mmCIF file of C-alpha atoms in Angstrom:
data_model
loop_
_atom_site.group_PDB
_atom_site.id
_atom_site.type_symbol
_atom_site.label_atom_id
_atom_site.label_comp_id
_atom_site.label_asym_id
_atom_site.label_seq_id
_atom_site.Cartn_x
_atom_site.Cartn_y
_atom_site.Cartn_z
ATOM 1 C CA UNK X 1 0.000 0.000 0.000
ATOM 2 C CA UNK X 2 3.126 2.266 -0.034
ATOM 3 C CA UNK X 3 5.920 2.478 -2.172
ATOM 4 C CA UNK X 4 9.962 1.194 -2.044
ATOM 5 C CA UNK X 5 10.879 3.901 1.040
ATOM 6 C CA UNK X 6 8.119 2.525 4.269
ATOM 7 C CA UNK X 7 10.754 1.043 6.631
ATOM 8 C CA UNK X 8 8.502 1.480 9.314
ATOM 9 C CA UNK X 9 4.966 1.003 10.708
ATOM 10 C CA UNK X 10 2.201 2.809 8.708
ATOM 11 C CA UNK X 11 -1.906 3.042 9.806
ATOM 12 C CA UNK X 12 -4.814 4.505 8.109
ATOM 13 C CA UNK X 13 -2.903 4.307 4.614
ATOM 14 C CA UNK X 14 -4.761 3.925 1.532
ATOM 15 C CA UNK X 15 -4.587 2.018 -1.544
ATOM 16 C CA UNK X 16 -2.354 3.460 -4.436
ATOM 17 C CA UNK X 17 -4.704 3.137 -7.415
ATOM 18 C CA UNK X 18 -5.296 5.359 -10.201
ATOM 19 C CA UNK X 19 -8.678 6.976 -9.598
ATOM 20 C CA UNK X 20 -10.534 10.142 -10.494
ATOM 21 C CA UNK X 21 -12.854 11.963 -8.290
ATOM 22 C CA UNK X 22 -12.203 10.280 -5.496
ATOM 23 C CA UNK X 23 -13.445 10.613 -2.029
ATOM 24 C CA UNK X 24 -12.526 10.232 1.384
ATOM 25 C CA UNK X 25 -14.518 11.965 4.268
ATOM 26 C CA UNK X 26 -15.632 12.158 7.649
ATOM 27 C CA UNK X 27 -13.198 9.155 8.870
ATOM 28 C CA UNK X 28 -10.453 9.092 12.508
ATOM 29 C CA UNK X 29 -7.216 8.153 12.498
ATOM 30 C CA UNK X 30 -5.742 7.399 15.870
ATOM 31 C CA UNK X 31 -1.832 6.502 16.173
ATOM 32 C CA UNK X 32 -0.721 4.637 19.210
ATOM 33 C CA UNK X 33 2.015 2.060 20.531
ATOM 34 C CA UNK X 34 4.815 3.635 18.877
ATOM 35 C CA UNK X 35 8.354 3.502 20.268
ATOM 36 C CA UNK X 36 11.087 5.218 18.748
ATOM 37 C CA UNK X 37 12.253 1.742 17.172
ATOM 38 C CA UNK X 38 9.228 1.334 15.101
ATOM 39 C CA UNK X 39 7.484 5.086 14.284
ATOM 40 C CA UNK X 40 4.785 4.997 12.386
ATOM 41 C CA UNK X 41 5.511 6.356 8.715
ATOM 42 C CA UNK X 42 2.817 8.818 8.667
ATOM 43 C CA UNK X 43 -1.395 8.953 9.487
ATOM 44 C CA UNK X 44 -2.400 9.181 5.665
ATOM 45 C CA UNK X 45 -0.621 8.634 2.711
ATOM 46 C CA UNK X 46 -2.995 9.182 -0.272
ATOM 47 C CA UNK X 47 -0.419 9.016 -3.601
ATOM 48 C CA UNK X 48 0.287 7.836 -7.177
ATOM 49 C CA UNK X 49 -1.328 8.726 -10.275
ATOM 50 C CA UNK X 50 -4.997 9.573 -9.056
ATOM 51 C CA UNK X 51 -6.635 13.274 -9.218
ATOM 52 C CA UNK X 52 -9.625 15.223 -9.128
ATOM 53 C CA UNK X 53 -10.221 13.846 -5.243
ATOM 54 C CA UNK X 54 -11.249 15.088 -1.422
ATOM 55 C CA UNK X 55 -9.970 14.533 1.641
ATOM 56 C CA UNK X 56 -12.541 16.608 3.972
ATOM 57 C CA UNK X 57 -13.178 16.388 7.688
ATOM 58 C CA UNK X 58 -10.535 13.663 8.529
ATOM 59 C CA UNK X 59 -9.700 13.888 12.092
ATOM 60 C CA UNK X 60 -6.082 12.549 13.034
ATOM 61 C CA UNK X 61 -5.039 11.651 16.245
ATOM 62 C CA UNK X 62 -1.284 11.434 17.170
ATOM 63 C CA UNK X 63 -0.452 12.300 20.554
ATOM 64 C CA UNK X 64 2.702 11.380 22.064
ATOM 65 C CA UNK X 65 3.558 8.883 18.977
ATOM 66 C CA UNK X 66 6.901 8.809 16.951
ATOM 67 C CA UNK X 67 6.450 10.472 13.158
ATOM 68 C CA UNK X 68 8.559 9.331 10.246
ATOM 69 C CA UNK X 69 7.242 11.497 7.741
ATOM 70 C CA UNK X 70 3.898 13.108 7.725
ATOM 71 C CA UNK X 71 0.361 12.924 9.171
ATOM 72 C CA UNK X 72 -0.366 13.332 5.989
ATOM 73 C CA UNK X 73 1.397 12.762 2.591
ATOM 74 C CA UNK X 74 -0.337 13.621 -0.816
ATOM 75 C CA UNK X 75 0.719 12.942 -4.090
ATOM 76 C CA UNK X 76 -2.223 14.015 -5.967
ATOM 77 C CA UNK X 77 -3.328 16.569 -8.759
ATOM 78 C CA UNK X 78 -6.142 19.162 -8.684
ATOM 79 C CA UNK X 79 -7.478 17.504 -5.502
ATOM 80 C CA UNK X 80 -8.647 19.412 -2.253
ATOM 81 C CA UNK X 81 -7.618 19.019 1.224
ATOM 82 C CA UNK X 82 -10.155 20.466 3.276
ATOM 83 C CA UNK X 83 -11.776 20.991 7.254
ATOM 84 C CA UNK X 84 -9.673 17.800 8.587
ATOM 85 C CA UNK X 85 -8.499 18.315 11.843
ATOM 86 C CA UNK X 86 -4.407 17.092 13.046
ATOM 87 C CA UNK X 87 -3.796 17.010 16.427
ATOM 88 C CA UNK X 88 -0.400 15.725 17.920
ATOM 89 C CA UNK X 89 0.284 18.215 20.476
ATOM 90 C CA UNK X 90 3.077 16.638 21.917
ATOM 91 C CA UNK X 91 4.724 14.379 19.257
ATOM 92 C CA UNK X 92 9.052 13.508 19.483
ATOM 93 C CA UNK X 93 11.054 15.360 17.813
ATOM 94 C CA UNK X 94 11.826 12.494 14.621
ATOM 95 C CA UNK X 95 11.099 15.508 11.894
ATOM 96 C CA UNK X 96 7.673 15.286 10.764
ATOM 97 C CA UNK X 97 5.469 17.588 8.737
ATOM 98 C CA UNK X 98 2.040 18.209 9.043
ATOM 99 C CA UNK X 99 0.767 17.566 5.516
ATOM 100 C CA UNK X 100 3.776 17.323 2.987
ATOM 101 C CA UNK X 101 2.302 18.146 -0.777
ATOM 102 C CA UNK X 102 4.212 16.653 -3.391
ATOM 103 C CA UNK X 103 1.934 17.726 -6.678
ATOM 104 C CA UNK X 104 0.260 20.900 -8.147
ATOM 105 C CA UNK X 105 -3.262 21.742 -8.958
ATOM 106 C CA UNK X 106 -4.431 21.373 -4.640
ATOM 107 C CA UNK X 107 -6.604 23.531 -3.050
ATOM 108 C CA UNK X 108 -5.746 23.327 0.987
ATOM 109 C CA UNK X 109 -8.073 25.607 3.111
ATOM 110 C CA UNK X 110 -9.471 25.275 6.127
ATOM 111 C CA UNK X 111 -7.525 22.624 8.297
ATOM 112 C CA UNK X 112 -6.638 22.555 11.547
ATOM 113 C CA UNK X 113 -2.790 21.751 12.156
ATOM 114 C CA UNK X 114 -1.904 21.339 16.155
ATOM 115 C CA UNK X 115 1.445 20.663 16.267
ATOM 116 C CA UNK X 116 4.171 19.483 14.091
ATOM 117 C CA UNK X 117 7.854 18.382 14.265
ATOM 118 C CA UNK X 118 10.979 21.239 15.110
ATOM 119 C CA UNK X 119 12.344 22.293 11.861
ATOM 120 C CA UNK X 120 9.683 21.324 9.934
ATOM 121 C CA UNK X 121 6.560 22.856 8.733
ATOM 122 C CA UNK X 122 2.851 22.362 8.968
ATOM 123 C CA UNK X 123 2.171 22.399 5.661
ATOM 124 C CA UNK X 124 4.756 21.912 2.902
ATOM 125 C CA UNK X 125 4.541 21.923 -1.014
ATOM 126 C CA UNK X 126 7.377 19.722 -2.137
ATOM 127 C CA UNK X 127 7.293 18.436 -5.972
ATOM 128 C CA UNK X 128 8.634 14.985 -5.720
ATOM 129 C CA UNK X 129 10.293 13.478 -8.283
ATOM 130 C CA UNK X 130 8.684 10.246 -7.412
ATOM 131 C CA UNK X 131 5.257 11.271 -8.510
ATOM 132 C CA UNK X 132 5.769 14.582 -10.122
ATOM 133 C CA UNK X 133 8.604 17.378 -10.855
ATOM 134 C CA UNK X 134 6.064 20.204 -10.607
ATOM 135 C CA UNK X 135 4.531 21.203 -7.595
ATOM 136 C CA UNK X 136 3.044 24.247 -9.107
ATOM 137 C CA UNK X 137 -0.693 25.968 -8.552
ATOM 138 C CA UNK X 138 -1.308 25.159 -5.213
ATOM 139 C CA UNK X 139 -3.860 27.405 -3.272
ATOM 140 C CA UNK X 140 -3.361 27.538 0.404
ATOM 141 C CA UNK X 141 -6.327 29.609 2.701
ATOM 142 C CA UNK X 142 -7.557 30.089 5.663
ATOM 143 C CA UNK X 143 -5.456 27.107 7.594
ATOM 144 C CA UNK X 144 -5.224 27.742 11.105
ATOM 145 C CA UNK X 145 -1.548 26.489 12.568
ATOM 146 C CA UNK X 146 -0.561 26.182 16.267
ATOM 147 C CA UNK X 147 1.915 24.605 19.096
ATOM 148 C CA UNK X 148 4.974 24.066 16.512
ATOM 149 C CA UNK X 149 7.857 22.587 17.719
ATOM 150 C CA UNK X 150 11.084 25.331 18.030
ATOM 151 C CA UNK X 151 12.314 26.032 15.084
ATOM 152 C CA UNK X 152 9.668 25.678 12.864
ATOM 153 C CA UNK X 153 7.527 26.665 9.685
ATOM 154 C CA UNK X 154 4.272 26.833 9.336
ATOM 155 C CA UNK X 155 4.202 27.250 5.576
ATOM 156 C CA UNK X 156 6.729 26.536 3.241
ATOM 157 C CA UNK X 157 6.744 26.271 -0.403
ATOM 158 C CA UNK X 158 10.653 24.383 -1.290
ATOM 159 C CA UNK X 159 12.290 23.066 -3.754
ATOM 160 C CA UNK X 160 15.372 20.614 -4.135
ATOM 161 C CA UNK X 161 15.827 18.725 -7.015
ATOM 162 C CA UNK X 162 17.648 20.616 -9.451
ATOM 163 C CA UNK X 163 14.463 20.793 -12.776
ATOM 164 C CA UNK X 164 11.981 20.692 -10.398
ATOM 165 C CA UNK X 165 9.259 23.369 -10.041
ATOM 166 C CA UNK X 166 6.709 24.918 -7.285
ATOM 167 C CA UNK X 167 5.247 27.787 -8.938
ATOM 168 C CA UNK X 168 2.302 29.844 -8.667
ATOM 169 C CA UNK X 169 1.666 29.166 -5.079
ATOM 170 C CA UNK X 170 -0.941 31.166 -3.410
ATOM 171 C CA UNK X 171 -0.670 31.672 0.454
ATOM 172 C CA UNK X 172 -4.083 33.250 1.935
ATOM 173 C CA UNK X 173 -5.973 34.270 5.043
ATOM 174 C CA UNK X 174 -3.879 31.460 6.904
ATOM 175 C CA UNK X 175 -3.474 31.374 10.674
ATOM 176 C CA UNK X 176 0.275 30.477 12.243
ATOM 177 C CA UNK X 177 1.152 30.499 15.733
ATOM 178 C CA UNK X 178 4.609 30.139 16.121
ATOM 179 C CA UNK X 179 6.709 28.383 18.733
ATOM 180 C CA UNK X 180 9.262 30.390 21.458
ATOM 181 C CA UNK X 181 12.519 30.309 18.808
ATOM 182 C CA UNK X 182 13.726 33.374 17.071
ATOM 183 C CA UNK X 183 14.764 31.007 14.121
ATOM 184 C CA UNK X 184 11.008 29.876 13.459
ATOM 185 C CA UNK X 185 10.040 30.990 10.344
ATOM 186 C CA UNK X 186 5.662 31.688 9.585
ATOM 187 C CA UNK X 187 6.467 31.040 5.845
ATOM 188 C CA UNK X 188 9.098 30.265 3.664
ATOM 189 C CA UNK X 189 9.397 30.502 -0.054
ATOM 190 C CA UNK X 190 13.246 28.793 -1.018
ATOM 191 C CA UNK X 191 15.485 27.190 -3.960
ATOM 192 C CA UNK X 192 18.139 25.201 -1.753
ATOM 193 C CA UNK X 193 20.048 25.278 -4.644
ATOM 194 C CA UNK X 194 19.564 29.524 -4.584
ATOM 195 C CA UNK X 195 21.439 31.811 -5.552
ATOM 196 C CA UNK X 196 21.669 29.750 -8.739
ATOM 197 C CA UNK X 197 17.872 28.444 -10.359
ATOM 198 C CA UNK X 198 18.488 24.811 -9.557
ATOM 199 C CA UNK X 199 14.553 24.665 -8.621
ATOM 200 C CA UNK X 200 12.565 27.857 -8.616
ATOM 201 C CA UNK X 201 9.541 28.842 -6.743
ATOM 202 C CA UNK X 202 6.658 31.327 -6.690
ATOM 203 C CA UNK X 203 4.688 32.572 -4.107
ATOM 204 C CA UNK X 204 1.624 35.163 -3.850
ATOM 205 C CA UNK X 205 1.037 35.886 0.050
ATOM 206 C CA UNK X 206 -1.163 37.776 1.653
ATOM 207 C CA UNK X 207 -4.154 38.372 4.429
ATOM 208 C CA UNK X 208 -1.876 35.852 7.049
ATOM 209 C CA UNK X 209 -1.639 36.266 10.242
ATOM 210 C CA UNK X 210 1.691 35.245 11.934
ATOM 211 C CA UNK X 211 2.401 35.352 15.702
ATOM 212 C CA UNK X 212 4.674 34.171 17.968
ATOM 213 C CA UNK X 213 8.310 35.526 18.969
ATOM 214 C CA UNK X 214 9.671 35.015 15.697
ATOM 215 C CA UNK X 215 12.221 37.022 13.733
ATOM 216 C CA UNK X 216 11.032 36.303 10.386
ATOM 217 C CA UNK X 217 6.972 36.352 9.835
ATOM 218 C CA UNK X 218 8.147 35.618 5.778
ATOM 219 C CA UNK X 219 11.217 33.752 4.562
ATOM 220 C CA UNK X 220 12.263 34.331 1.204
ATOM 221 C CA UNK X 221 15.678 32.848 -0.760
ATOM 222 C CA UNK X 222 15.496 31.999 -4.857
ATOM 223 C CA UNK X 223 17.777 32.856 -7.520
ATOM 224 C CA UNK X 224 16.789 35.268 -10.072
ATOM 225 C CA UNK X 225 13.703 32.464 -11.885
ATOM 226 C CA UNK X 226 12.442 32.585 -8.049
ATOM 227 C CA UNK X 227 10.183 35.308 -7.086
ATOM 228 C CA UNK X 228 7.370 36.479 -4.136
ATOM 229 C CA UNK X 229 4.091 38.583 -4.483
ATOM 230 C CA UNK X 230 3.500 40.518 -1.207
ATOM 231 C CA UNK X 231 0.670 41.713 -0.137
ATOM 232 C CA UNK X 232 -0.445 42.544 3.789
ATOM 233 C CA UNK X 233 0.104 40.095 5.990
ATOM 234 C CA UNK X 234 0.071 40.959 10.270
ATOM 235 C CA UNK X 235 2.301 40.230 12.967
ATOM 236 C CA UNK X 236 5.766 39.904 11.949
ATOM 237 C CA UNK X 237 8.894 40.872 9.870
ATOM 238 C CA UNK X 238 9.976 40.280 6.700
ATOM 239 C CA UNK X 239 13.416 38.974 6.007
ATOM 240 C CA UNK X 240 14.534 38.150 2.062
ATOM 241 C CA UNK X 241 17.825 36.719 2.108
ATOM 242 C CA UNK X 242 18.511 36.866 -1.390
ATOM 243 C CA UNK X 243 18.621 39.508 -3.544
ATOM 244 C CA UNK X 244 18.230 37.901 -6.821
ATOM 245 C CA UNK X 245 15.445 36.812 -5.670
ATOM 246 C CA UNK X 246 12.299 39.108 -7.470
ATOM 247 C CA UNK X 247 9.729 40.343 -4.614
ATOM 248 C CA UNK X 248 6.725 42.793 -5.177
ATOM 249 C CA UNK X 249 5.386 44.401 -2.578
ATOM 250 C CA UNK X 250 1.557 45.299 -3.020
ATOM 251 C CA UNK X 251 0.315 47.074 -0.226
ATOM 252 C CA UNK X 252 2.121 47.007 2.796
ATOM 253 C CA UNK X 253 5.178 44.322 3.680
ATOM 254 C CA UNK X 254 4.518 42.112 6.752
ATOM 255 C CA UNK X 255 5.629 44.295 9.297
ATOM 256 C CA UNK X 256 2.161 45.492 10.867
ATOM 257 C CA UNK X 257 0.290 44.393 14.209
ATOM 258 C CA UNK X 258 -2.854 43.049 14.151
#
């Protein structure tokens, strides 16, 4: 029910077939018994060549349980992830991510993300190789994200395989609560191959609020193919760490209270 990388224990997977307008709704996931010698590899892992699906009003239960990977890990096209509910308040620190979004085409709004791994993020668009170069045209709204571990994202739109893609990613309305770290980060938009265009990314933000005692509400690093729409956002500072990297700033830069 996984592919060539589950070393580990995995619940409340599903079947990788190739389906369109699929649907999965309404169910609970509940992780327990794991030990750091046998972590589960995530809650959900909903991939391969299906598209046109929803996964709405999941709840996902994971407290105190070792993580691999991901409560949840998508690999589908113009799907929507909507209304489901993570909690794993106090989860070890193995570096998991919320959901980790490994295709283009998703529309992610209204979840509920209480807690995720240190130095990971909540919610991560990530084009995989395995299932698609192009994580581009990805809507993300109105998420509300709390209780992070330290050094942490709540958003982040990466890249790192050099042809890769994750373009045209729109970041709206979204709720992050940040942990007590001055190196947590309420979004980031980066190349890890920057300042070169090994794998550039695009990113239209706006209407978030970030909080927390954080010294950078946005995150931005991308060669000159990489490049950031700004709009208002509340709550924090903006830090962009590249130059070549092309930023806009509509309105006012995220460096208001609200």
């Amino acid at each position: 029910i996984r592919d060539y990388r589950v070393t580990g224990v995995q619940t409340c997977a599903l079947p990788i077939y190739p389906l369109i307008n699929w649907t999965i709704d309404d169910n609970v996931c509940t992780l327990t018994g794991s030990t750091s010698a046998s972590r589960f590899f995530g809650a959900w892992s909903i991939v391969g060549p299906s598209s046109h699906g929803t996964f709405t009003n999941n709840k996902t239960y994971a407290v105190g349980q070792y993580i691999q990977l991901a409560l949840l890990e998508f690999g589908q096209t113009n799907s929507t992830i909507a209304g489901n509910q993570f909690y794993a308040p106090d989860s070890f620190l193995q570096g998991y991510v919320g959901a980790e979004i490994y295709t283009g085409g998703n529309n992610v709004y209204g979840n509920t993300f209480d807690g995720w791994s240190a130095g990971q993020a909540a919610i991560n668009i990530y084009p995989e190789t395995l299932y698609s170069p192009y994580a581009n045209n990805n809507t993300i709204s109105g998420n509300a994200l709390t209780n992070p571990g330290v050094t942490s994202v709540g958003i982040g739109v990466s890249c790192n395989t050099i042809g890769s893609t994750a373009m045209n990613t729109v970041i709206l309305n979204n709720l992050i609560v940040l942990g007590a770290n001055a190196s947590s980060k309420g979004i980031a938009v980066q190349d890890f191959h920057a300042p070169t265009n090994g794998c550039p990314v695009q990113a239209t933000l706006a209407g978030n609020n970030i909080s927390g005692p954080t010294m950078m509400g946005v995150y931005l690093n991308g060669g000159t193919a990489s490049s950031a729409v700004i709009g208002t956002n509340y709550g924090a500072t903006m830090l962009v760490s590249h130059s070549e990297m092309g930023v806009k700033a509509l309105n006012t830069v995220v460096n208001s209270a609200k």
